[in-house]
Structure formats: structure tokens, C-alpha cells
Amino acid sequence: MATNKLALLRYKTIDQCLKNRFRKWTLEDLIEKVSDALYEYEGITTGVSKRTVQSDIQTMRSDKLGYNAPIIVTDKRFYTYEDADYSITNSPINTADMDKMKEIVSVLKQLNGFNYFDEMSDLIAKLENNVNKSADSNKNFIQFEDNKELKGREHITPLYQAIFNKTPLFLEYKSFKALKPSKEIYYPYLLKEYRNRWFLVCRPKSNPNLLTLALDRVIEFHPLPKELYVEYEGVNFERYFDDLLGVTKSHKDRPNKIILHVNKYNAPYVITKPIHASQQLLSENETGITIRIDVVHNFELEREILGFGETIEVLSPKKLRDIIARRLHKASDRYRDNK
């Protein structure tokens, strides 16, 4: 028999608490959090009993749902996971839930022909393939670009919930350049995927400017439902990334008119797969094509241009042309030095 909706909500809430190492959790704390979740998501005002939460913990510890959660009690009162990396979300799906997922996929496939669902084609195909593969590990009919070793993917769902529910976050983050992690309150606004990496567009409480945090550099976070959430005014997040390649952008950045010449061998590739949605064909002759894109000058733009090697030339602006030329010269010098 499939686990009911309320029980799953309780398990998920307990799981989120035990994963949070920022604080210690007594049974009373867990009861309070579960009661808050039942009220927030289901409108249940009666809370939850001590016996129910104790029973939930035992169920999570057992093999009944396949969780086998390593829940321990420290100092005779604090509940936690013995394995800091454990989560019930990593557990295998049971047969009943698998059947339900197949039903959902079937419904989504029927809706896929409607205009509202056009953008879901890839998602539905990926979901169907994953469900089938879970049912039969030998079958895999479609392969998507993926990186199983990429860190931070487990943050996507709770971050989405925080954005949807407008909940501030206390987040620990360590950039590649930082010597030590920082801990701060953030207001989350948008999740963005770029080249199979995920990013969070947010604003720190201490700073009025937007930041883009890589999820694989997020160490830990937890929601602050009692903290006031501050909207970011003056930005349409639906179009926030329309004028750039990648995710690197500050509030001061504006798009530039970039003119590129692509040789005749790579011209068909660039015509059929534009570098950016703003791409315009300016001219075409026997040497290749000249195109224009209107994007922010950032690291990702430089990397995209450098990826074409000798087959592309920056005609303008001069600043970008000089930067690309300098980087190509440095790359050439490195190869000459290694002869």
C-alpha cells in the first residue's frame, strides 16, 4: 500500500531537520517543525502528536519503506543522522510509488501535445526514461547530458521550495577564490541551469546587489520561515538572463553589440545553432559569415569565442577583440614553450 501524503510530508520534514547540522534537534523540536509543515502545506491546525512523530522515526529507521535511516540519539535527547550525508531522498522507490509515477508520466505524455506543455518535452522524456530504468536497470533508451559527480544537485528541490514559498535562507557558501566559507542570510529568487551546472540567483541581507551562487559550492543551508522575505524590485527574472551567455552578470552590466566573423567551414554550424538568441546574420560571402549578437561581456562569452579557435574572429568591440587576441597569444606561447 502506498504511503499516504501526510506521512510523506512528515518524513520529509523530519529528514530536512536531521540533515540540518546548524542546530540540535530534540523530539519537541521535531514535533514543532512537523506541525508547522502540516499547517503550511495542508492547513492542518491541530498539529501532530508525540506518538505519531516517534512512530515516524521508527518507520524511517526500519526497512518498511526501504529508508533504513541511521537516526541516532546523542546526549540522550538530540536526534540526528549518524551519517551526515544520509537523506531519505537517496532511498530507492518502492513498487507502489513506481506504479504511481508511471501513471503520472502517462498523463504528462498525453498533455505533451498542448501548447502549454511544449517546453516539457525533454523533461517528460527524461522522466519516462528514468522511471523505466528504475523498473529495469538494464534498459536505457535515451541519454541526456549529465554529470553524476556534480555536487549540489540535492539542493535543487529545497531551494525551489524556498523560492516558491518566499522563504529566506541561512546559507554557508565557499567560492573557489575564498579562503574560508561565509555564512549569511539570503533572499532566493531564481534557480538557473547552465551547461549542466546549477546556480541560485539571490540577494544577501547585508548587500543590495544580486549574486549568483553555484550550487556545487553551497556547503549547507536551512530555511528561516520567521525571517522577513525581501523581494527584489526592478528586475524581471523571466528575462534576467536573456542578454548574456552563461550566468555571470552584475546589476550594472548591459549588453554590447558583438560583431563576429565565422569562416565558411563553421558557418553552417553557427547558422543552425546560433551562439545566442539575439544572433543576426549581417553578411555572407565565400570566406564565411558576419554575425551580430547583443550580449553582456562576461567570462562565458570569452570562453564560447575561444572554443571556436581559429574559425572565428571578433571584429568589434575593440576591447573584446584585444582580450581574445591576448588570450590566444598566451595559449600559443604555452604550446611553443613546451616544444
Coordinates of C-alpha atoms in Angstrom, one line a residue, residues 16-245:
Q16 CA 15.2 18.1 6.4
C17 CA 15.6 18.7 10.2
L18 CA 18.1 15.9 10.7
K19 CA 20.1 16.9 7.7
N20 CA 20.5 20.4 9.2
R21 CA 23.7 20.4 11.2
F22 CA 23.4 24.0 12.2
R23 CA 21.4 23.1 15.3
K24 CA 20.5 20.1 17.6
W25 CA 17.0 18.6 17.4
T26 CA 15.0 17.4 20.4
L27 CA 11.8 15.4 19.9
E28 CA 9.9 18.5 20.8
D29 CA 11.7 20.5 18.1
L30 CA 10.8 17.9 15.5
I31 CA 7.1 17.9 16.7
E32 CA 7.1 21.7 16.3
K33 CA 8.6 21.6 12.8
V34 CA 6.3 18.8 11.6
S35 CA 3.3 20.7 13.0
D36 CA 4.4 23.9 11.1
A37 CA 4.8 21.9 7.9
L38 CA 1.3 20.4 8.2
Y39 CA -0.1 23.8 8.7
E40 CA 1.8 25.5 5.9
Y41 CA 1.2 22.9 3.2
E42 CA -2.1 21.3 4.3
G43 CA -3.8 23.9 6.5
I44 CA -3.9 21.4 9.5
T45 CA -4.1 23.4 12.7
T46 CA -4.3 20.5 15.2
G47 CA -0.6 19.8 14.9
V48 CA 0.9 16.4 15.4
S49 CA 1.1 14.1 18.4
K50 CA 4.3 13.0 20.1
R51 CA 3.4 9.3 19.4
T52 CA 3.0 10.0 15.7
V53 CA 6.4 11.6 15.4
Q54 CA 8.0 8.7 17.4
S55 CA 6.3 6.2 15.1
D56 CA 7.5 8.1 12.1
I57 CA 11.1 8.0 13.3
Q58 CA 10.8 4.2 13.9
T59 CA 9.3 3.8 10.4
M60 CA 12.2 5.8 8.9
R61 CA 14.7 3.7 10.8
S62 CA 13.1 0.4 9.6
D63 CA 13.1 -1.3 6.2
K64 CA 9.4 -0.9 5.9
L65 CA 9.7 1.9 3.2
G66 CA 13.3 1.0 2.3
Y67 CA 14.8 4.0 4.2
N68 CA 16.9 2.3 6.9
A69 CA 17.6 5.8 8.1
P70 CA 20.6 5.9 10.5
I71 CA 18.8 8.0 13.1
I72 CA 20.6 8.2 16.5
V73 CA 20.1 10.0 19.7
T74 CA 23.0 11.9 21.2
D75 CA 23.3 13.1 24.8
K76 CA 20.1 11.2 25.5
R77 CA 17.9 13.9 23.8
F78 CA 19.2 15.1 20.5
Y79 CA 18.2 13.4 17.2
T80 CA 20.5 13.3 14.2
Y81 CA 21.7 11.2 11.3
E82 CA 24.8 9.2 12.2
D83 CA 25.8 9.6 8.5
A84 CA 26.0 13.3 7.7
D85 CA 25.4 12.6 4.0
Y86 CA 22.3 10.5 4.5
S87 CA 18.8 11.5 3.3
I88 CA 15.7 9.5 2.7
T89 CA 15.6 11.2 -0.7
N90 CA 18.5 9.0 -1.7
S91 CA 16.5 5.8 -1.0
P92 CA 15.1 3.6 -3.7
I93 CA 11.5 3.9 -4.8
N94 CA 9.1 1.2 -3.8
T95 CA 6.8 -0.7 -6.2
A96 CA 3.6 1.2 -5.3
D97 CA 5.2 4.6 -5.8
M98 CA 6.8 3.4 -9.0
D99 CA 3.4 2.4 -10.4
K100 CA 2.1 5.9 -9.4
M101 CA 5.0 7.6 -11.2
K102 CA 4.2 5.6 -14.4
E103 CA 0.6 6.8 -14.2
I104 CA 1.8 10.4 -13.9
V105 CA 4.2 10.0 -16.8
S106 CA 1.4 8.6 -18.9
V107 CA -0.8 11.6 -18.2
L108 CA 2.0 14.0 -18.9
K109 CA 2.7 12.3 -22.3
Q110 CA -1.0 12.8 -23.2
L111 CA -0.8 16.5 -22.3
N112 CA 2.5 17.0 -24.2
G113 CA 0.7 17.9 -27.4
F114 CA -0.8 21.0 -26.0
N115 CA 1.0 24.3 -26.4
Y116 CA 1.3 24.9 -22.6
F117 CA 3.5 21.7 -22.4
D118 CA 5.7 22.2 -25.4
E119 CA 8.7 23.2 -23.2
M120 CA 8.3 20.0 -21.2
S121 CA 9.1 17.5 -24.0
D122 CA 12.7 16.9 -22.9
L123 CA 11.6 16.8 -19.2
I124 CA 8.9 14.2 -19.9
A125 CA 11.2 12.1 -22.0
K126 CA 13.9 12.2 -19.3
L127 CA 11.3 11.4 -16.5
E128 CA 9.9 8.5 -18.5
N129 CA 13.3 7.1 -19.2
N130 CA 14.3 7.3 -15.5
V131 CA 11.1 5.6 -14.4
N132 CA 11.6 2.8 -16.9
K133 CA 15.3 2.5 -15.9
S134 CA 14.4 2.3 -12.2
A135 CA 12.0 -0.5 -13.0
D136 CA 14.5 -2.3 -15.2
S137 CA 18.1 -1.3 -14.7
N138 CA 19.1 -2.9 -18.0
K139 CA 17.0 -0.5 -20.1
N140 CA 18.1 2.9 -21.1
F141 CA 16.5 4.3 -24.3
I142 CA 17.6 7.9 -24.2
Q143 CA 20.7 9.6 -22.8
F144 CA 20.9 13.2 -21.6
E145 CA 23.9 15.3 -20.8
D146 CA 24.5 14.6 -17.1
N147 CA 27.3 14.7 -14.5
K148 CA 26.6 12.3 -11.7
E149 CA 29.6 13.6 -9.8
L150 CA 28.5 17.2 -9.7
K151 CA 27.9 18.4 -6.2
G152 CA 24.9 20.4 -5.1
R153 CA 22.1 18.7 -7.1
E154 CA 20.5 17.7 -3.9
H155 CA 19.9 21.3 -3.1
I156 CA 17.6 21.9 -6.1
T157 CA 14.3 20.8 -4.6
P158 CA 14.6 22.5 -1.2
L159 CA 15.9 25.7 -2.9
Y160 CA 12.9 25.6 -5.3
Q161 CA 10.6 25.3 -2.3
A162 CA 12.3 28.3 -0.6
I163 CA 11.8 30.4 -3.7
F164 CA 8.2 29.3 -4.3
N165 CA 7.3 30.0 -0.6
K166 CA 9.4 33.2 -0.4
T167 CA 11.5 31.9 2.5
P168 CA 14.9 33.5 3.4
L169 CA 17.8 31.1 3.8
F170 CA 20.7 30.9 6.2
L171 CA 23.4 29.6 3.9
E172 CA 27.0 28.6 4.1
Y173 CA 29.0 29.1 0.9
K174 CA 32.6 28.9 -0.2
S175 CA 33.6 30.2 -3.6
F176 CA 36.6 28.9 -5.4
K177 CA 38.5 32.1 -4.5
A178 CA 37.5 32.3 -0.9
L179 CA 39.9 31.1 1.8
K180 CA 37.1 30.1 4.1
P181 CA 33.3 29.7 3.9
S182 CA 30.9 32.6 4.6
K183 CA 27.6 32.3 6.4
E184 CA 24.9 34.7 5.7
I185 CA 21.1 35.2 5.2
Y186 CA 20.0 35.3 1.6
Y187 CA 16.7 36.0 -0.2
P188 CA 16.4 33.4 -3.0
Y189 CA 14.8 34.5 -6.3
L190 CA 15.7 32.1 -9.2
L191 CA 17.3 28.8 -10.0
K192 CA 19.3 28.6 -13.3
E193 CA 20.9 25.8 -15.1
Y194 CA 23.9 26.4 -17.5
R195 CA 25.9 23.6 -19.0
N196 CA 24.7 21.1 -16.5
R197 CA 25.6 23.2 -13.5
W198 CA 23.0 24.8 -11.3
F199 CA 23.1 28.3 -9.9
L200 CA 21.0 30.3 -7.4
V201 CA 20.2 34.0 -8.1
C202 CA 19.8 35.7 -4.7
R203 CA 20.4 38.7 -2.6
P204 CA 22.3 38.7 0.7
K205 CA 20.6 40.5 3.5
S206 CA 23.7 42.7 4.0
N207 CA 24.0 43.8 0.4
P208 CA 21.5 45.3 -2.0
N209 CA 23.0 43.7 -5.1
L210 CA 22.1 40.4 -6.7
L211 CA 24.5 37.5 -6.5
T212 CA 24.7 34.2 -8.5
L213 CA 25.9 31.3 -6.3
A214 CA 27.0 27.9 -7.7
L215 CA 25.1 25.1 -6.0
D216 CA 28.2 22.9 -6.1
R217 CA 29.9 25.5 -3.8
V218 CA 27.0 25.6 -1.3
I219 CA 28.0 23.7 1.9
E220 CA 24.8 23.8 3.8
F221 CA 21.7 25.9 4.3
H222 CA 18.4 25.9 6.1
P223 CA 15.2 28.0 5.7
L224 CA 14.2 30.8 8.0
P225 CA 10.4 30.9 7.8
K226 CA 10.2 33.6 10.6
E227 CA 12.6 35.9 8.8
L228 CA 11.1 38.7 6.7
Y229 CA 11.5 37.9 3.0
V230 CA 12.5 40.9 0.8
E231 CA 11.5 41.0 -2.9
Y232 CA 14.0 42.3 -5.4
E233 CA 12.4 45.2 -7.2
G234 CA 13.1 46.4 -10.7
V235 CA 14.1 43.1 -12.2
N236 CA 12.1 40.8 -14.4
F237 CA 13.6 37.4 -13.6
E238 CA 11.8 35.8 -16.6
R239 CA 14.2 37.8 -18.8
Y240 CA 17.2 38.3 -16.4
F241 CA 19.5 36.0 -18.5
D242 CA 18.2 37.0 -21.9
D243 CA 21.1 39.3 -22.7
L244 CA 24.0 37.0 -21.8
L245 CA 25.7 33.7 -22.3

